[in-house]
Amino acid sequence: MSAAVAAEPPKEMKLYVFSSGALNLDKSIIQNGSSGKVQIPVGFFLIRHPKGDVLFDCGNNDRIIKDPDYWGPFVKALDPGRSPDIAIDAQLSKINVKPSDIKYVILGHFHVDHAGNIGKFLDSTFVYQRDEMRNAFWPAPGYATFFISDDFAMLRNSVGGGMPSKYKTIELDGDLDLFGDNSVFIHRTVSHTPGSQILVVRLPKTGTVVLTSDAVYLQENLDKNILPSIGSVYDPVGMLDAYAWVKRVRDTEGADIIYAHDPDTFKAHKHSPEFYE
């Protein structure tokens, strides 16, 4: 890997940080042993690459902005931000990008706040782990809470189709160097969910940035090896392995780490229309 890492990223690359609003929840859900209400961001990310725009995660389904019944009891339990300006179309329009411009949508996992807007990107190629897709439609007992199948049900092919996915898909069982230049690298981790993915973005000026999705919720979790509550970690040992993997990239490449839900880390980074290059 060292030779690949040493390759120069394309000079045109940019990374944009967006928010799909916020969730309000008890901190114990994302950090075992903690308590009290905390407001967390719902981050998603756009990488502009000469070979195509890449979206990592796609936030809460925009339907909840006008139709709270779509989330059912989640709307009261998580009290999500629902103002029109957090819609993913509105967010991307800040940099003159339309959903149809996105070439790849990489899903960190299929939970409600990460795969909500899949239906707006049906011209894209979806990149996910096979285990995650299986689990999203039929979760392991005890882990069904945060999957809303209507968010991704449209991906399933019609009756009689030879291929399971109706749309363009890269279905993985492992890691992937998306463009073959090591600038956008997907790492599989059986941790938060059976097919969680971490994205490593290597930029020409900023250097390496790790986007954890929910494989790491908070910086404090990483620093102190604290797991989330049992319902938020499918494989505790795998999640600790994910922590170790992120730390190794951080330490060997001087990587910046952006957690999808860490309020302090999220505030400390530039948000779209600003970018990292």
Tab-separated table of C-alpha atoms in Angstrom, residues 107-111 127-140 143 147 152 164 169-175 187-197 234-235:
chain	number	residue	atom	x	y	z
A	107	LEU	CA	-23.000	4.184	1.576
A	108	GLY	CA	-21.211	4.081	4.916
A	109	HIS	CA	-24.186	1.934	5.921
A	110	PHE	CA	-27.954	1.854	5.349
A	111	HIS	CA	-29.282	3.464	8.528
A	127	VAL	CA	-21.315	1.217	-3.795
A	128	TYR	CA	-22.005	-0.910	-0.734
A	129	GLN	CA	-21.093	-4.162	0.958
A	130	ARG	CA	-23.147	-7.254	0.150
A	131	ASP	CA	-23.556	-7.989	3.872
A	132	GLU	CA	-24.979	-4.530	4.449
A	133	MET	CA	-27.630	-4.873	1.764
A	134	ARG	CA	-28.735	-8.240	3.122
A	135	ASN	CA	-28.913	-6.857	6.640
A	136	ALA	CA	-30.721	-3.680	5.567
A	137	PHE	CA	-33.632	-5.657	4.124
A	138	TRP	CA	-33.651	-8.338	6.827
A	139	PRO	CA	-31.641	-7.179	9.846
A	140	ALA	CA	-30.196	-9.409	12.520
A	143	TYR	CA	-30.581	-4.529	15.112
A	147	PHE	CA	-33.325	0.674	9.013
A	152	PHE	CA	-33.852	1.830	-0.313
A	164	PRO	CA	-31.025	-8.301	-7.705
A	169	THR	CA	-24.244	-1.158	-8.388
A	170	ILE	CA	-20.787	-2.110	-7.176
A	171	GLU	CA	-21.463	-4.734	-4.535
A	172	LEU	CA	-18.427	-5.401	-2.360
A	173	ASP	CA	-17.110	-8.008	0.034
A	174	GLY	CA	-13.990	-6.119	1.065
A	175	ASP	CA	-12.037	-2.950	0.317
A	187	HIS	CA	-12.480	0.141	3.807
A	188	ARG	CA	-14.925	-2.562	4.882
A	189	THR	CA	-15.512	-2.969	8.607
A	190	VAL	CA	-17.934	-5.399	10.236
A	191	SER	CA	-18.601	-3.156	13.216
A	192	HIS	CA	-21.463	-0.680	13.626
A	193	THR	CA	-23.395	-2.762	11.087
A	194	PRO	CA	-22.469	-5.972	9.194
A	195	GLY	CA	-21.294	-4.011	6.154
A	196	SER	CA	-20.138	-0.632	7.409
A	197	GLN	CA	-17.656	1.300	5.271
A	234	TYR	CA	-23.368	-5.085	15.662
A	235	ASP	CA	-19.862	-6.440	16.328
